[in-house]
Each structure stands twice: as C-alpha cells, then as structure tokens.
XYZ file of C-alpha atoms in Angstrom:
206
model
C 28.297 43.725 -37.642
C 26.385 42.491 -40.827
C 22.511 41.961 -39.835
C 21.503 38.285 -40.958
C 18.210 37.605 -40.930
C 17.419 33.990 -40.527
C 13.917 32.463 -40.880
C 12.941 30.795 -37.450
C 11.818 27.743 -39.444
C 15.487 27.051 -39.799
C 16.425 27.192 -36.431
C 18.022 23.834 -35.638
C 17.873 22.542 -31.503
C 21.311 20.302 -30.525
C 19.666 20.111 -26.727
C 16.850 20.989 -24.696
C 16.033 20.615 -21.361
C 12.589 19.776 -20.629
C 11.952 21.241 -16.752
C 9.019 21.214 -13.793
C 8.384 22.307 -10.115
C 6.591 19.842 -8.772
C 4.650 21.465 -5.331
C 4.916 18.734 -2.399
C 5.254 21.049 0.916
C 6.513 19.426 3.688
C 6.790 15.898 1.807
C 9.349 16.893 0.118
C 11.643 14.886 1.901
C 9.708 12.092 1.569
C 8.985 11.789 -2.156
C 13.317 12.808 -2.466
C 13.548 9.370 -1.013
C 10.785 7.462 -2.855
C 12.816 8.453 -6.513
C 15.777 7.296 -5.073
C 13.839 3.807 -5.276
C 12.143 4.376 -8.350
C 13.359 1.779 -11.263
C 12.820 3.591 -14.555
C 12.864 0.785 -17.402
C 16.708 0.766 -19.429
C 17.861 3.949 -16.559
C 20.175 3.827 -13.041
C 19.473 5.641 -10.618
C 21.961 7.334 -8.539
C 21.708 9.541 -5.611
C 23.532 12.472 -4.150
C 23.730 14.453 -0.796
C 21.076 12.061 1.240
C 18.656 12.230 -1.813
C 18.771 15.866 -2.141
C 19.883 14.885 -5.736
C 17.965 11.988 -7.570
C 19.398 10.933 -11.402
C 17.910 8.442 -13.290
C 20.044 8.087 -16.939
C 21.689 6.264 -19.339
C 23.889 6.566 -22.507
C 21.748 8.655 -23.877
C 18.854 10.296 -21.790
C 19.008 11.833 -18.110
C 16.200 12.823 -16.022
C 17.150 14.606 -12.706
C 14.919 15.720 -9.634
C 16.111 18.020 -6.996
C 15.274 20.030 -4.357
C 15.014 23.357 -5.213
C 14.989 25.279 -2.057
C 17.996 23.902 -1.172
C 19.260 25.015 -4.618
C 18.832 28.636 -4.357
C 20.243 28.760 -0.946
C 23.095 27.457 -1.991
C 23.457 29.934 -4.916
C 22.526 32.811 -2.188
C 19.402 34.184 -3.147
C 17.182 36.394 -2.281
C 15.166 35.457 0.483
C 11.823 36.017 -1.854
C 13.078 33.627 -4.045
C 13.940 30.779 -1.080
C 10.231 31.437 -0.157
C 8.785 30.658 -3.008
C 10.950 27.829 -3.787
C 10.180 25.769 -0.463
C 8.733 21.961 -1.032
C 8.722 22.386 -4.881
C 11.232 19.154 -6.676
C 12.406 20.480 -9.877
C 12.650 17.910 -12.554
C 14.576 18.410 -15.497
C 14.696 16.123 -18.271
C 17.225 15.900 -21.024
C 15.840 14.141 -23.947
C 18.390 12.522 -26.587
C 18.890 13.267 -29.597
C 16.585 10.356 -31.003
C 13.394 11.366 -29.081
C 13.964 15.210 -30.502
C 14.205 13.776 -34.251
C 10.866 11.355 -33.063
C 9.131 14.660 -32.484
C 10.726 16.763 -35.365
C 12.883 14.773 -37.872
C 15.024 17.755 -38.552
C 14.771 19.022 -34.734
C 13.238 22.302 -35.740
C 13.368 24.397 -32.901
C 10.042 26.029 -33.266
C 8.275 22.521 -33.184
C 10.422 21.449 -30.289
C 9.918 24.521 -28.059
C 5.627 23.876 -27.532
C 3.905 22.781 -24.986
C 3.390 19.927 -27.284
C 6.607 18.629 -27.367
C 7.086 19.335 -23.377
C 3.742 16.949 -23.288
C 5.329 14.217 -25.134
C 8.511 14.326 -22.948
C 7.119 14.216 -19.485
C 4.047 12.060 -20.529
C 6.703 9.167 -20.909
C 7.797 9.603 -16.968
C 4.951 11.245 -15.188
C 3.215 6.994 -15.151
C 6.520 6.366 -13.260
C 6.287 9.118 -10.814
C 3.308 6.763 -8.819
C 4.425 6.053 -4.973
C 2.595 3.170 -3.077
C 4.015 3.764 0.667
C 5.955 6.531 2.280
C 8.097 3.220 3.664
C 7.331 -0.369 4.944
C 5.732 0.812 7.835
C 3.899 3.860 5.842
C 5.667 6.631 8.450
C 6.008 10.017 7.032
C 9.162 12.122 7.680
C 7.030 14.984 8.765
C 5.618 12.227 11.281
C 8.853 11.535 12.512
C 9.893 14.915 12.886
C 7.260 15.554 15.263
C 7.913 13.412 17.446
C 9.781 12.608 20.153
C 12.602 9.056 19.773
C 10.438 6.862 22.077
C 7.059 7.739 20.344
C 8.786 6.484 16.432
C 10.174 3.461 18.354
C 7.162 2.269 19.769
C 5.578 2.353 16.515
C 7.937 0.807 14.496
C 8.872 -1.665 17.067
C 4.642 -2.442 17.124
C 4.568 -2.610 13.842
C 7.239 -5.169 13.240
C 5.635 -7.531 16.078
C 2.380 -6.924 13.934
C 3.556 -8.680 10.822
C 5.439 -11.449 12.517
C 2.899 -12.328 15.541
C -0.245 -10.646 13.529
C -2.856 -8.947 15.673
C -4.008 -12.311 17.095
C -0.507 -13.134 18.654
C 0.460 -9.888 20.296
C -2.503 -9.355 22.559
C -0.184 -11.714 24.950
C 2.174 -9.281 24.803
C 0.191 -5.786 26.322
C -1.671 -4.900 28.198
C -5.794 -4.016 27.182
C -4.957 -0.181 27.903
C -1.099 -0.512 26.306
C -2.761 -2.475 23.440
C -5.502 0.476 23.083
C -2.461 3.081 22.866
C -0.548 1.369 20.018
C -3.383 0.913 18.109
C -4.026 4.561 17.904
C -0.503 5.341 16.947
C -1.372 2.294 14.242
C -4.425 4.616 12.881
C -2.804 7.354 12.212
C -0.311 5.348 9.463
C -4.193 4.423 7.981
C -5.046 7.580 7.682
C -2.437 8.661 4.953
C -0.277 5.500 4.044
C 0.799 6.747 0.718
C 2.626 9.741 -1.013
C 0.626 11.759 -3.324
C 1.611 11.063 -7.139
C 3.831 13.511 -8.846
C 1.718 14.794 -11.317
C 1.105 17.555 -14.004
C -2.211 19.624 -14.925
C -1.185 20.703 -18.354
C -4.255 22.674 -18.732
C -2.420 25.141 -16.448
C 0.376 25.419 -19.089
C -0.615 28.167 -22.068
C-alpha cells in the first residue's frame, strides 16, 4: 500500500464524544433519578430501564449518563473490570457540529482533542449537574434499602402530617415517647438532605 504521510494539522474531526466517570458509591441510584428530573435549557430528557439510562438532547446535541456497572455486566466482563466500575455514572457528551467549529473553525482535530476543549464542553453542563434534595421528603435510596417497610412508612407518613398539621398540630396526634421516636427518624433526613453535586477536578486531568 502507498505510505501517505499526512500532517496532523490537517486532520479534520466529523464527531467526538466528550466522556466522564463520575464516582457516587452507593448514591448512584439516587443521583440516576435526580437527572431524570433535571431540565437542561432547549434539551428533553428521556429515560430508560428505571433511570439506568438518562438522555438529555435535541436536534443537534445529546448528553447521556449511565450507569456503568451495569454496563459492563451486561457486556460480560471481567469481574476486575465490574469492580472497578461500581457507583461511577458515565457521562458522555456529543457536541454538534456548531460548538466543534466555536472551538476550532475548521474542527482541527489536534485543537479539539485537549483537555481544553473537553473543559469547554463539560463546563457548559457541570452548573446543571447541582441537586437540592434526594426527594420531597430528602430519603436516600440507600436509606430505604436498609430498612425494613414499616420503618420508610412511618417516616414518610410523619413527614406528610408535618407539612400539613406543622409540628404544632401533630403533638395531638402521639404520644410524648411516640413523638420522641419520629423525631429521631426526622434527624436523620437533617443530617444529609441533599445529593452531592456532580462535579469535576480538572486539575486531576494532564
């Protein structure tokens, strides 16, 4: 075959995929189901497989979150790999065509495959990647995991009298010692109402 040696400054990119593992452990669940919520400006947002999936996109521009445990299982591999891939959400983003010739007018590839150009991707979503409450009750899935049917009822169910009756009404309801319980069950919710932000430490990236 003839050799043809071509500059790299000529190199042209037609797509690129801008990807992250984000690290969330056993929240993983949890955040899955706060980016189904998440309203990105001029993007729907569709789900698949009980949020193991999350797509936000348009005509043009597709950003997609995923767990990727669940992933490599279902491509069967190695159980190293599984390990290592449990609680991370990969994000890949698909920038259009416009955003590439924003960065790079003629969509050089050596311009377009920096760190520089990942930063100006993900800096557009990572402000939307911000999560106020787990839910309207601020109940982790982990929480409800581990614990027993009653235990989530009673709090929810305590919860819901809270913010019709307020704390003033519902001391007709219990008991001192009852009241004492839920109230416990209520602190725990205070101690860690809200998801940790998806976020990026590009000083980590070379």
């Amino acid at each position: 075959m003839c050799k043809v040696n071509i500059d790299k400054s000529e190199w042209r990119a037609k797509r690129i995929d801008v990807c992250w593992n984000f690290q969330v452990g056993n929240k993983l669940t949890d955040h899955m189901k706060q980016l189904s919520l998440k309203k990105i400006p001029r993007m729907n947002t569709v789900t698949y497989n009980q949020v193991e999936t999350v797509i936000s996109q348009n005509k043009s521009k597709r950003i997609q979150f995923y767990d990727k445990e669940k992933e490599c299982r279902d491509k069967k591999c190695s159980p190293e790999v599984i390990g290592r891939a449990w609680g991370l959400i990969r994000m890949e983003i698909s920038p259009p065509d416009y955003e590439m010739k924003e960065y790079s007018t003629s969509r050089q590839a050596e311009k377009l495959l920096t760190k520089e150009f990942f930063m100006f991707v993900t800096r557009k979503i990572i402000p939307h990647l911000v999560f106020q409450i787990v839910n309207e009750h601020g109940i982790t899935s982990d929480w409800i995991m581990s614990h027993s049917i009653n235990k989530i009822e009673t709090l929810i169910g305590f919860c819901e009298l809270m913010q019709v009756y307020g704390m003033g009404g519902i001391r007709g309801f219990y008991k001192e010692s009852t009241l004492d319980n839920r109230m416990k069950l209520v602190d725990i919710l205070k101690n860690n109402p809200c998801l940790p932000s998806l976020d990026i430490d590009y000083s980590l990236i070379g």
